[in-house]
Short mmCIF file of C-alpha atoms in Angstrom, two decimals:
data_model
loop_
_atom_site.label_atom_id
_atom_site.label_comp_id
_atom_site.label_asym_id
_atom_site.label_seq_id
_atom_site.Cartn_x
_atom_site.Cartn_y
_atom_site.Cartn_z
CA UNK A 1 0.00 0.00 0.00
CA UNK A 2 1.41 3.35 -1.00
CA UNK A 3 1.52 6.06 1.97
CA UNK A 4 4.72 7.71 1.46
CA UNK A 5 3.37 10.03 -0.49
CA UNK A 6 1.28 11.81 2.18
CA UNK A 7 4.35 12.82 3.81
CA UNK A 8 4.41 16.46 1.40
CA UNK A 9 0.64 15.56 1.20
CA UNK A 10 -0.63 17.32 4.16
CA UNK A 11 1.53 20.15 4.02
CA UNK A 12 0.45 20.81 0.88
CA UNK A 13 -3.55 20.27 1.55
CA UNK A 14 -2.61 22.98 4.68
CA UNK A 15 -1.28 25.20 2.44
CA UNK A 16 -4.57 24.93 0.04
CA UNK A 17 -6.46 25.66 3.05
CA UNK A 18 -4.97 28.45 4.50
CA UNK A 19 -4.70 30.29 1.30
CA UNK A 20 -7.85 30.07 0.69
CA UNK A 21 -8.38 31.62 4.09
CA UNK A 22 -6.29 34.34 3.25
CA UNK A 23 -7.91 35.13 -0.08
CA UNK A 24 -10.95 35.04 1.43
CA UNK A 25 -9.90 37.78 4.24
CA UNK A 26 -8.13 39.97 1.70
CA UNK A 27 -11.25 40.83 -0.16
CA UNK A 28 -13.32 41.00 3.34
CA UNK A 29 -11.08 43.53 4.43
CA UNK A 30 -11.10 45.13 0.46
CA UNK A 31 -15.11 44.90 0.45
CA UNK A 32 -15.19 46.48 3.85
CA UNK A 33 -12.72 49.40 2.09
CA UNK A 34 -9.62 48.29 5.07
CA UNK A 35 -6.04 47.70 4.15
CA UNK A 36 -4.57 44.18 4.86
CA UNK A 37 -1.26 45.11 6.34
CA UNK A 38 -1.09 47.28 9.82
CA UNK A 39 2.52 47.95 8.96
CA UNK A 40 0.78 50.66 6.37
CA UNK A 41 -2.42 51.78 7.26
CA UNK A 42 -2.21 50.73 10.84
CA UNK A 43 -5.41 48.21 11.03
CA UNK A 44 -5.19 45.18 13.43
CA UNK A 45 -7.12 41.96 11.83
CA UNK A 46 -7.78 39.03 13.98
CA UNK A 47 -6.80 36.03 12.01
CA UNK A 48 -8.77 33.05 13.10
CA UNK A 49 -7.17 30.76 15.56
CA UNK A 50 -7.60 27.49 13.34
CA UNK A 51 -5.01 28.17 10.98
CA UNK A 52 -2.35 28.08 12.92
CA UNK A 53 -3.85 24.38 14.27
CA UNK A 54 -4.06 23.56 10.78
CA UNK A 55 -1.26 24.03 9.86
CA UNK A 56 0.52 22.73 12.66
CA UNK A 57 -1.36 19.89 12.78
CA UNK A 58 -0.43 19.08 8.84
CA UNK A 59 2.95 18.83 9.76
CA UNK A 60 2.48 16.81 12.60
CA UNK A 61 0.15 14.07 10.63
CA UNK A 62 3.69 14.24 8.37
CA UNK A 63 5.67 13.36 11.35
CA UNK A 64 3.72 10.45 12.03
CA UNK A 65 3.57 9.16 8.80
CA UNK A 66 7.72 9.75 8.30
CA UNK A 67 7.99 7.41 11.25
CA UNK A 68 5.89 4.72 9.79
CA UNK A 69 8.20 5.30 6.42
CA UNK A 70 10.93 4.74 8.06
CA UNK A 71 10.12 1.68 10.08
CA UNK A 72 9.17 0.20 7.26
CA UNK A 73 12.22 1.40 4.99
CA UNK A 74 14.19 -0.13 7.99
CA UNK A 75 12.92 -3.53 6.77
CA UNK A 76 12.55 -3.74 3.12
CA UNK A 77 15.67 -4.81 1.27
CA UNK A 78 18.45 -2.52 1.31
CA UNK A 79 16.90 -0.22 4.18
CA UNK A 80 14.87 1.54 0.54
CA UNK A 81 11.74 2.17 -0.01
CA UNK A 82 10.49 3.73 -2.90
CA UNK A 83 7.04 5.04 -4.38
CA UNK A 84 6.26 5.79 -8.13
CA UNK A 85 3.32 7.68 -8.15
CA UNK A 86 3.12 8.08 -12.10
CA UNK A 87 5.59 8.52 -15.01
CA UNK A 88 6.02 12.60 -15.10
CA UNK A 89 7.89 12.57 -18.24
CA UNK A 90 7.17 9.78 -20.59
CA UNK A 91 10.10 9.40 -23.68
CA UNK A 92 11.85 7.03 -25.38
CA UNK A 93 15.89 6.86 -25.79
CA UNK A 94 18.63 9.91 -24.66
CA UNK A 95 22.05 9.72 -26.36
CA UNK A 96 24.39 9.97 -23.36
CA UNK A 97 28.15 8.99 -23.51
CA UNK A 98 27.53 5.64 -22.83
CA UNK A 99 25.36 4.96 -25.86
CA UNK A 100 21.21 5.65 -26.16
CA UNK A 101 19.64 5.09 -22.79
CA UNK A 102 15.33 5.01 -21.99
CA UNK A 103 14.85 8.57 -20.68
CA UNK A 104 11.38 8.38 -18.73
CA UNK A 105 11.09 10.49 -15.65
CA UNK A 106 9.24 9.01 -13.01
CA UNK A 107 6.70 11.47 -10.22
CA UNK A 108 8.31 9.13 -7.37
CA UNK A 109 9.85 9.46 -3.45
CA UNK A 110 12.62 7.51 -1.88
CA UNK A 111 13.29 6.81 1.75
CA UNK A 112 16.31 5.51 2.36
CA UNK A 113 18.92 5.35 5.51
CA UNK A 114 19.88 9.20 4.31
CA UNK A 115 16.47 10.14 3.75
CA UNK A 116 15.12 8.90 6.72
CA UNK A 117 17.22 11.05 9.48
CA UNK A 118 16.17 14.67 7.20
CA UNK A 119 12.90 13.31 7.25
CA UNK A 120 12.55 12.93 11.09
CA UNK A 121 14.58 16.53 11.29
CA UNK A 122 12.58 18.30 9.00
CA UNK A 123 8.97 17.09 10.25
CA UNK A 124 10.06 17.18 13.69
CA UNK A 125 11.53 20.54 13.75
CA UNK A 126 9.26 22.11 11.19
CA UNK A 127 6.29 20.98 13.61
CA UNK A 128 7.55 23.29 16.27
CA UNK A 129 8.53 25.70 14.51
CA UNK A 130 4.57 25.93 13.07
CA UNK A 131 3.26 25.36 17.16
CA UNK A 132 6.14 28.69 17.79
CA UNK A 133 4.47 30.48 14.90
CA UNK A 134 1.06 30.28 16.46
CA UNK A 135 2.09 32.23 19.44
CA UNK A 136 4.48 34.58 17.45
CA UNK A 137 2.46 35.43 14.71
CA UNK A 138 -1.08 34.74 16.03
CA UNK A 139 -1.59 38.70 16.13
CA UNK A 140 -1.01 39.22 12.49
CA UNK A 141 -3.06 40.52 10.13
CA UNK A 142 -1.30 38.22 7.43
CA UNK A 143 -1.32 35.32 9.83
CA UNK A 144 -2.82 33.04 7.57
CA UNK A 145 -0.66 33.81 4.60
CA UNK A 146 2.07 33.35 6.71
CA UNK A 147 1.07 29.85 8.13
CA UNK A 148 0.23 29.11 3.69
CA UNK A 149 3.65 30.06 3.20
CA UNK A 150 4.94 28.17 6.08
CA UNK A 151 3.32 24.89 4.86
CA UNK A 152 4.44 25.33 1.74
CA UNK A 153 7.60 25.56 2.60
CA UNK A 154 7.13 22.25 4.54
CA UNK A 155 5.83 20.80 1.27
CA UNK A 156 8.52 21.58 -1.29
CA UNK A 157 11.57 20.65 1.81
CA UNK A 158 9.86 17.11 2.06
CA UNK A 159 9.69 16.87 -1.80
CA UNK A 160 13.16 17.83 -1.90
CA UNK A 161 14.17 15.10 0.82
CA UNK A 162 11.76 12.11 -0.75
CA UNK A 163 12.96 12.90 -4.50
CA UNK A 164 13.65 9.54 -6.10
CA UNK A 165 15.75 11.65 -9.10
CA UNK A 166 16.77 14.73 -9.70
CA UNK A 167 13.77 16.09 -11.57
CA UNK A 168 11.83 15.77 -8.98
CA UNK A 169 14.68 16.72 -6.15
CA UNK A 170 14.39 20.18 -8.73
CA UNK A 171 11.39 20.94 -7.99
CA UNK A 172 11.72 20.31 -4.30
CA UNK A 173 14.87 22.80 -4.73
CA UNK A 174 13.06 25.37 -6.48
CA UNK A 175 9.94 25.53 -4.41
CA UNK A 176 11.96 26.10 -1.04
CA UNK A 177 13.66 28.91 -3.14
CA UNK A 178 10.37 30.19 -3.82
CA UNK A 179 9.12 29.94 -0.56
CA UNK A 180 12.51 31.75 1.05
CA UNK A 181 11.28 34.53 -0.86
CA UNK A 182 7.94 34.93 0.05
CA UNK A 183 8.79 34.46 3.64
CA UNK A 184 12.04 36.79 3.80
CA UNK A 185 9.69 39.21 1.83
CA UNK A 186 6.69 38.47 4.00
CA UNK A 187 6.29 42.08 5.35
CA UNK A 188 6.71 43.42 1.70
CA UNK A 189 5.12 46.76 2.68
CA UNK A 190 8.58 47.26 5.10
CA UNK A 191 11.32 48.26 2.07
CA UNK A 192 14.17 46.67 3.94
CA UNK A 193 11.97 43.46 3.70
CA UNK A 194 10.97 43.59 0.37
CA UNK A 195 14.46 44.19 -0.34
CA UNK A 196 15.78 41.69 1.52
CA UNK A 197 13.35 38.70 -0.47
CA UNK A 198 14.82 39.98 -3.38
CA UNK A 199 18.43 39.48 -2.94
CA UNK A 200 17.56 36.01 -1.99
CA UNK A 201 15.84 35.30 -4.97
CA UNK A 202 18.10 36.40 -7.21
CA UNK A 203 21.06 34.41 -5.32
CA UNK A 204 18.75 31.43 -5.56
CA UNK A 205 18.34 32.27 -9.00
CA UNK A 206 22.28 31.92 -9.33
CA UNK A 207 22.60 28.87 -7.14
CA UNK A 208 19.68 27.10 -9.74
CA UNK A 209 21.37 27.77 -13.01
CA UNK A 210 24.46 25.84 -11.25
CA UNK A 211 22.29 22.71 -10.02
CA UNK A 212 20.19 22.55 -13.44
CA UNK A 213 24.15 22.73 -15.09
CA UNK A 214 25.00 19.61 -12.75
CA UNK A 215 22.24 17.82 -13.29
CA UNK A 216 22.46 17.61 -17.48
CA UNK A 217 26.29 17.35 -16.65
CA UNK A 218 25.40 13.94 -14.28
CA UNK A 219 22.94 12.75 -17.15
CA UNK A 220 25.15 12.96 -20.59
CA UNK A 221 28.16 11.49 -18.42
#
């Protein structure tokens, strides 16, 4: 039975969820003619309280399920256990160096030994970090973006760690790229902030072009 895959799963349906919260606020406070940042026109929105349990509780339901993955990674053959979801990039044969090879790209995760220990970091930490968030952030009139952003985040690291290739490791890398920015950035309306989420995407931007590089490099070798 295939489970691995709700590892990034929750995060992501989290994510869904409190976006749509935070859409639907932003045009409350439009319709009711109010800004949606206090840092510029000094209103105070209370967020509601579930999205921060939402979210948290996303990452935790990943937590739980990264254990099970790993027990039972622990006893398949070769401490691996991986997951093909569905063939992402269907083709036929790639000349490489060594001669034509089948180039298909497979939509799949991987735990393994290495795997296994980020996974139990990242959904452990990232689970307090989200309960931390709540407390820190609870006040906010963007909470809910934030806690989107947040879970996100938690979505695209876990993609990143499960990656069974590199395509899909790539868009693990990019996303946490994307979501740097958004959360360096988060209080765009402060310049230095705005400024700040900027200079990190563009030295992401720099740090991609190398990885894509290494990645063709790794597959015509």
């Amino acid at each position: 039975m295939k489970f691995v895959f709700l590892i990034p799963l929750f995060p992501l349906l989290g994510f869904l969820f409190n976006a749509l919260v935070s859409v639907r606020a932003l045009r409350r406070d439009r319709a009711e003619g109010r800004g949606h940042g206090h840092h510029a026109h000094g209103v105070h929105v209370e967020a509601p309280r579930y999205v921060g349990y939402v979210a948290a509780g996303s990452v935790l339901l990943s937590f739980v399920v990264a254990l099970a993955a790993v027990l039972a990674a622990h006893g398949a053959p070769e401490h691996t256990l991986i997951e093909t979801l569905w063939t992402w990039i269907p083709g036929g044969p790639a000349q490489t160096a060594l001669g034509p090879v089948p180039f298909t790209v497979d939509w799949a995760y991987q735990v393994d030994p290495l795997s296994s220990v980020m996974l139990l970091v990242v959904t452990f930490v990232g689970f307090w970090i989200h309960v931390y968030s709540i407390g820190y952030m609870g006040h906010d009139p963007g909470y809910a973006r934030y806690m989107a952003y947040l879970n996100l985040f938690m979505f695209a690291m876990l993609t990143l760690v499960l990656g069974a290739n590199y395509a899909v490791l790539f868009v693990g890398w990019e996303g946490v790229g994307l979501c740097s920015y958004l959360l360096i950035g988060f209080w765009f309306e402060k310049q230095s902030a705005s400024n700040a989420g900027m200079k990190a995407f563009i030295v992401n931007r720099v740090g991609d072009a190398g990885f894509a590089l290494g990645i063709f490099l790794i597959f015509t070798t």
